[in-house]
Amino acid sequence: RRLRGMDALRRVEEPLLLLVGGATGTGKSTIATEVAHRLGITRVTSTDFIRQTMRAFFSEEFMPAVHYSSFETRLALTKAEEEESGDAAILGFLDQTRNVLTGVHAALDRAATEHWSMVIEGVHLVPGMVAADFPGAFVVQCVVAIDDENLHRSRFWVREYATDGLRPLDKYLEALPQIRTIQDFIVERAHRYDVPVIVSDSLDTAIGDVLDLVLRRADQLVGLPR
């Protein structure tokens, strides 16, 4: 089945744009990088990288939301905004997402125009907000999620060990309720817009599931009348 899918992918004339969304700590970076490697795609980036680039050009006074982590964006809200919002974590996250997606869409449009295959991963790839149709490109979108909260928490311990403490563990553990709230929001949007949700309880299984999703879509595309 995978061999047939790989053959179909080789016959797709359009470049592949793979969008891997999901909340912080779900393993989307590992999944996106490994899938890109298996598909021979060399261009891999993240929405956090784009956000970091935007921070260099826009001051905190002009665009406050991009100067915070996705789960801390409530801190960028004014008191009035926070009081009027149903959920400050989601309101701040949406504000940041709208800003970051400007850069994401520019990168995807450039890839489609230049005929590059690319993988982008990040929390800001929210279904229904990120564009999923770029003329001249073959777009596949999915969302990665972890159902079990304890497993989600354990991923931050693993990440701290793997990065030798580069990302402070306490910061993420304290923010886990906000991170889970954002995940629930993204997953609900995925169901609403028919975007596949990949369960990331096992990274190896999730990598295989995303790979199968891409190959299955390629097989369907090749089978359509041109």
mmCIF file of C-alpha atoms in Angstrom:
data_model
loop_
_atom_site.group_PDB
_atom_site.id
_atom_site.type_symbol
_atom_site.label_atom_id
_atom_site.label_comp_id
_atom_site.label_asym_id
_atom_site.label_seq_id
_atom_site.Cartn_x
_atom_site.Cartn_y
_atom_site.Cartn_z
ATOM 1 C CA ARG A 1 0.000 0.000 0.000
ATOM 2 C CA ARG A 2 2.772 2.431 0.892
ATOM 3 C CA LEU A 3 4.756 1.500 -2.207
ATOM 4 C CA ARG A 4 1.724 2.304 -4.329
ATOM 5 C CA GLY A 5 1.310 5.575 -2.463
ATOM 6 C CA MET A 6 4.984 6.487 -2.966
ATOM 7 C CA ASP A 7 4.638 5.749 -6.670
ATOM 8 C CA ALA A 8 1.528 7.955 -6.807
ATOM 9 C CA LEU A 9 3.343 10.770 -4.972
ATOM 10 C CA ARG A 10 6.164 10.659 -7.515
ATOM 11 C CA ARG A 11 3.607 11.055 -10.287
ATOM 12 C CA VAL A 12 1.917 14.081 -8.711
ATOM 13 C CA GLU A 13 3.130 17.076 -10.684
ATOM 14 C CA GLU A 14 2.347 19.655 -8.005
ATOM 15 C CA PRO A 15 4.673 20.275 -5.025
ATOM 16 C CA LEU A 16 3.481 18.920 -1.678
ATOM 17 C CA LEU A 17 2.663 21.380 1.111
ATOM 18 C CA LEU A 18 2.206 19.407 4.335
ATOM 19 C CA LEU A 19 0.711 21.336 7.280
ATOM 20 C CA VAL A 20 1.075 19.674 10.691
ATOM 21 C CA GLY A 21 -0.796 21.539 13.420
ATOM 22 C CA GLY A 22 -1.278 20.832 17.096
ATOM 23 C CA ALA A 23 -0.735 22.221 20.570
ATOM 24 C CA THR A 24 2.608 22.601 22.316
ATOM 25 C CA GLY A 25 4.207 19.318 23.391
ATOM 26 C CA THR A 26 2.244 16.958 21.152
ATOM 27 C CA GLY A 27 5.290 15.885 19.139
ATOM 28 C CA LYS A 28 4.398 17.698 15.934
ATOM 29 C CA SER A 29 7.982 18.902 15.328
ATOM 30 C CA THR A 30 9.363 15.360 15.568
ATOM 31 C CA ILE A 31 6.563 14.002 13.397
ATOM 32 C CA ALA A 32 6.904 16.689 10.731
ATOM 33 C CA THR A 33 10.697 16.321 10.532
ATOM 34 C CA GLU A 34 10.579 12.536 10.290
ATOM 35 C CA VAL A 35 7.820 12.506 7.660
ATOM 36 C CA ALA A 36 9.718 15.093 5.616
ATOM 37 C CA HIS A 37 12.838 12.915 5.793
ATOM 38 C CA ARG A 38 10.961 9.821 4.623
ATOM 39 C CA LEU A 39 9.411 11.745 1.740
ATOM 40 C CA GLY A 40 12.704 13.351 0.727
ATOM 41 C CA ILE A 41 11.507 16.892 1.500
ATOM 42 C CA THR A 42 14.342 19.192 2.551
ATOM 43 C CA ARG A 43 12.362 22.346 3.326
ATOM 44 C CA VAL A 44 10.927 22.096 6.848
ATOM 45 C CA THR A 45 10.020 25.049 9.031
ATOM 46 C CA SER A 46 7.767 25.996 11.929
ATOM 47 C CA THR A 47 5.277 28.720 12.664
ATOM 48 C CA ASP A 48 7.311 29.520 15.790
ATOM 49 C CA PHE A 49 10.298 30.284 13.547
ATOM 50 C CA ILE A 50 8.093 32.636 11.520
ATOM 51 C CA ARG A 51 6.789 34.218 14.745
ATOM 52 C CA GLN A 52 10.350 34.721 15.974
ATOM 53 C CA THR A 53 11.245 36.419 12.693
ATOM 54 C CA MET A 54 8.228 38.724 12.998
ATOM 55 C CA ARG A 55 9.348 39.706 16.504
ATOM 56 C CA ALA A 56 12.496 41.183 14.999
ATOM 57 C CA PHE A 57 10.477 43.502 12.765
ATOM 58 C CA PHE A 58 7.503 44.423 14.941
ATOM 59 C CA SER A 59 7.938 45.902 18.399
ATOM 60 C CA GLU A 60 5.981 44.642 21.382
ATOM 61 C CA GLU A 61 4.078 47.927 21.444
ATOM 62 C CA PHE A 62 2.992 47.509 17.818
ATOM 63 C CA MET A 63 2.267 43.745 17.779
ATOM 64 C CA PRO A 64 2.327 42.458 21.383
ATOM 65 C CA ALA A 65 0.907 38.981 20.740
ATOM 66 C CA VAL A 66 3.919 37.693 18.762
ATOM 67 C CA HIS A 67 6.231 38.432 21.700
ATOM 68 C CA TYR A 68 4.710 35.685 23.869
ATOM 69 C CA SER A 69 4.515 31.911 23.674
ATOM 70 C CA SER A 70 1.225 30.642 22.223
ATOM 71 C CA PHE A 71 -0.004 29.604 25.693
ATOM 72 C CA GLU A 72 0.971 32.931 27.289
ATOM 73 C CA THR A 73 -0.666 35.318 24.820
ATOM 74 C CA ARG A 74 -3.329 36.283 27.366
ATOM 75 C CA LEU A 75 -0.553 38.422 28.879
ATOM 76 C CA ALA A 76 -0.578 40.542 25.716
ATOM 77 C CA LEU A 77 -4.229 41.487 26.177
ATOM 78 C CA THR A 78 -5.346 44.761 27.659
ATOM 79 C CA LYS A 79 -7.452 44.612 30.801
ATOM 80 C CA ALA A 80 -10.545 45.558 28.809
ATOM 81 C CA GLU A 81 -9.919 42.819 26.229
ATOM 82 C CA GLU A 82 -9.396 40.213 28.926
ATOM 83 C CA GLU A 83 -12.559 41.204 30.774
ATOM 84 C CA GLU A 84 -14.673 41.020 27.612
ATOM 85 C CA SER A 85 -13.313 37.670 26.419
ATOM 86 C CA GLY A 86 -14.917 34.350 27.216
ATOM 87 C CA ASP A 87 -11.461 32.796 27.513
ATOM 88 C CA ALA A 88 -8.390 35.007 27.625
ATOM 89 C CA ALA A 89 -6.052 32.155 26.608
ATOM 90 C CA ILE A 90 -8.021 31.534 23.403
ATOM 91 C CA LEU A 91 -8.527 35.230 22.613
ATOM 92 C CA GLY A 92 -4.806 35.931 22.903
ATOM 93 C CA PHE A 93 -3.949 32.804 20.925
ATOM 94 C CA LEU A 94 -6.280 33.799 18.092
ATOM 95 C CA ASP A 95 -4.773 37.281 17.956
ATOM 96 C CA GLN A 96 -1.282 35.810 17.679
ATOM 97 C CA THR A 97 -2.416 33.217 15.122
ATOM 98 C CA ARG A 98 -3.907 35.829 12.800
ATOM 99 C CA ASN A 99 -0.607 37.738 12.858
ATOM 100 C CA VAL A 100 1.632 34.698 12.347
ATOM 101 C CA LEU A 101 -0.507 33.296 9.527
ATOM 102 C CA THR A 102 0.337 36.357 7.439
ATOM 103 C CA GLY A 103 3.918 35.082 7.307
ATOM 104 C CA VAL A 104 2.853 31.450 6.959
ATOM 105 C CA HIS A 105 0.678 32.183 3.936
ATOM 106 C CA ALA A 106 3.509 34.138 2.315
ATOM 107 C CA ALA A 107 5.876 31.174 2.779
ATOM 108 C CA LEU A 108 3.349 28.700 1.394
ATOM 109 C CA ASP A 109 2.530 30.934 -1.559
ATOM 110 C CA ARG A 110 6.258 31.241 -2.364
ATOM 111 C CA ALA A 111 6.685 27.466 -2.161
ATOM 112 C CA ALA A 112 3.744 26.899 -4.508
ATOM 113 C CA THR A 113 4.982 29.539 -6.950
ATOM 114 C CA GLU A 114 8.552 28.220 -6.965
ATOM 115 C CA HIS A 115 7.340 24.594 -7.139
ATOM 116 C CA TRP A 116 8.942 23.584 -3.818
ATOM 117 C CA SER A 117 7.637 20.828 -1.584
ATOM 118 C CA MET A 118 7.574 22.001 2.024
ATOM 119 C CA VAL A 119 6.529 20.846 5.486
ATOM 120 C CA ILE A 120 5.345 23.446 8.005
ATOM 121 C CA GLU A 121 4.452 22.535 11.562
ATOM 122 C CA GLY A 122 3.102 24.652 14.366
ATOM 123 C CA VAL A 123 0.367 25.504 16.804
ATOM 124 C CA HIS A 124 -0.819 28.362 14.552
ATOM 125 C CA LEU A 125 -1.972 26.056 11.737
ATOM 126 C CA VAL A 126 -5.551 26.229 12.986
ATOM 127 C CA PRO A 127 -8.120 24.538 10.692
ATOM 128 C CA GLY A 128 -10.366 27.094 9.047
ATOM 129 C CA MET A 129 -7.847 29.887 9.660
ATOM 130 C CA VAL A 130 -4.826 28.670 7.696
ATOM 131 C CA ALA A 131 -5.385 28.640 3.929
ATOM 132 C CA ALA A 132 -5.474 25.092 2.553
ATOM 133 C CA ASP A 133 -5.728 25.895 -1.160
ATOM 134 C CA PHE A 134 -2.716 27.185 -3.046
ATOM 135 C CA PRO A 135 -2.952 27.056 -6.841
ATOM 136 C CA GLY A 136 -0.284 24.805 -8.281
ATOM 137 C CA ALA A 137 0.300 22.908 -5.013
ATOM 138 C CA PHE A 138 -0.905 19.664 -3.438
ATOM 139 C CA VAL A 139 -1.900 20.543 0.151
ATOM 140 C CA VAL A 140 -2.331 18.026 2.974
ATOM 141 C CA GLN A 141 -3.322 19.246 6.441
ATOM 142 C CA CYS A 142 -3.605 17.416 9.745
ATOM 143 C CA VAL A 143 -3.663 18.104 13.487
ATOM 144 C CA VAL A 144 -1.659 16.168 16.076
ATOM 145 C CA ALA A 145 -3.184 15.679 19.533
ATOM 146 C CA ILE A 146 -2.639 13.777 22.799
ATOM 147 C CA ASP A 147 -5.792 12.662 24.587
ATOM 148 C CA ASP A 148 -4.182 11.616 27.877
ATOM 149 C CA GLU A 149 -3.146 14.591 30.010
ATOM 150 C CA ASN A 150 -0.536 12.624 31.951
ATOM 151 C CA LEU A 151 1.089 11.455 28.721
ATOM 152 C CA HIS A 152 1.045 15.032 27.474
ATOM 153 C CA ARG A 153 2.770 16.147 30.687
ATOM 154 C CA SER A 154 5.415 13.423 30.342
ATOM 155 C CA ARG A 155 6.404 14.729 26.883
ATOM 156 C CA PHE A 156 7.753 17.888 28.509
ATOM 157 C CA TRP A 157 9.946 15.808 30.825
ATOM 158 C CA VAL A 158 11.292 13.912 27.823
ATOM 159 C CA ARG A 159 11.871 17.136 25.893
ATOM 160 C CA GLU A 160 13.765 18.730 28.793
ATOM 161 C CA TYR A 161 16.045 15.687 28.986
ATOM 162 C CA ALA A 162 16.567 15.594 25.203
ATOM 163 C CA THR A 163 17.421 19.323 25.020
ATOM 164 C CA ASP A 164 19.493 19.344 28.222
ATOM 165 C CA GLY A 165 17.126 21.850 29.837
ATOM 166 C CA LEU A 166 17.071 24.271 26.908
ATOM 167 C CA ARG A 167 13.313 24.631 27.347
ATOM 168 C CA PRO A 168 12.440 25.212 31.021
ATOM 169 C CA LEU A 169 10.257 22.357 32.252
ATOM 170 C CA ASP A 170 8.421 24.282 34.969
ATOM 171 C CA LYS A 171 7.189 26.876 32.487
ATOM 172 C CA TYR A 172 5.411 24.241 30.397
ATOM 173 C CA LEU A 173 4.056 22.208 33.303
ATOM 174 C CA GLU A 174 2.555 25.306 34.883
ATOM 175 C CA ALA A 175 0.979 26.281 31.563
ATOM 176 C CA LEU A 176 -0.401 22.796 30.830
ATOM 177 C CA PRO A 177 -4.045 23.815 31.535
ATOM 178 C CA GLN A 178 -3.767 26.622 28.960
ATOM 179 C CA ILE A 179 -1.974 24.318 26.518
ATOM 180 C CA ARG A 180 -4.753 21.718 26.882
ATOM 181 C CA THR A 181 -7.400 24.418 26.383
ATOM 182 C CA ILE A 182 -5.728 25.462 23.132
ATOM 183 C CA GLN A 183 -5.525 21.820 22.055
ATOM 184 C CA ASP A 184 -9.261 21.342 22.680
ATOM 185 C CA PHE A 185 -9.951 24.431 20.571
ATOM 186 C CA ILE A 186 -7.745 23.237 17.688
ATOM 187 C CA VAL A 187 -9.212 19.716 17.730
ATOM 188 C CA GLU A 188 -12.767 21.076 17.720
ATOM 189 C CA ARG A 189 -11.884 23.201 14.696
ATOM 190 C CA ALA A 190 -10.326 20.173 13.009
ATOM 191 C CA HIS A 191 -13.566 18.202 13.391
ATOM 192 C CA ARG A 192 -15.569 21.178 12.137
ATOM 193 C CA TYR A 193 -13.455 21.569 8.994
ATOM 194 C CA ASP A 194 -12.891 17.829 8.317
ATOM 195 C CA VAL A 195 -9.163 17.990 9.018
ATOM 196 C CA PRO A 196 -7.752 14.609 10.164
ATOM 197 C CA VAL A 197 -6.702 14.405 13.813
ATOM 198 C CA ILE A 198 -3.642 12.215 14.357
ATOM 199 C CA VAL A 199 -3.442 10.707 17.849
ATOM 200 C CA SER A 200 0.121 11.116 19.097
ATOM 201 C CA ASP A 201 0.129 8.647 21.994
ATOM 202 C CA SER A 202 2.962 6.866 20.158
ATOM 203 C CA LEU A 203 5.274 8.990 18.025
ATOM 204 C CA ASP A 204 6.194 6.058 15.773
ATOM 205 C CA THR A 205 2.515 5.304 15.106
ATOM 206 C CA ALA A 206 1.716 8.990 14.543
ATOM 207 C CA ILE A 207 4.579 9.320 12.046
ATOM 208 C CA GLY A 208 3.198 6.340 10.147
ATOM 209 C CA ASP A 209 -0.327 7.768 10.253
ATOM 210 C CA VAL A 210 0.758 11.139 8.801
ATOM 211 C CA LEU A 211 2.831 9.386 6.136
ATOM 212 C CA ASP A 212 -0.138 7.183 5.224
ATOM 213 C CA LEU A 213 -2.396 10.254 5.051
ATOM 214 C CA VAL A 214 -0.079 11.949 2.535
ATOM 215 C CA LEU A 215 0.332 8.819 0.407
ATOM 216 C CA ARG A 216 -3.393 8.073 0.450
ATOM 217 C CA ARG A 217 -4.196 11.604 -0.704
ATOM 218 C CA ALA A 218 -1.555 11.319 -3.449
ATOM 219 C CA ASP A 219 -3.072 8.031 -4.605
ATOM 220 C CA GLN A 220 -6.515 9.637 -4.717
ATOM 221 C CA LEU A 221 -5.176 12.656 -6.606
ATOM 222 C CA VAL A 222 -3.446 10.560 -9.246
ATOM 223 C CA GLY A 223 -6.613 8.529 -9.693
ATOM 224 C CA LEU A 224 -8.702 11.628 -10.431
ATOM 225 C CA PRO A 225 -9.240 12.673 -14.063
ATOM 226 C CA ARG A 226 -6.688 15.330 -15.004
#
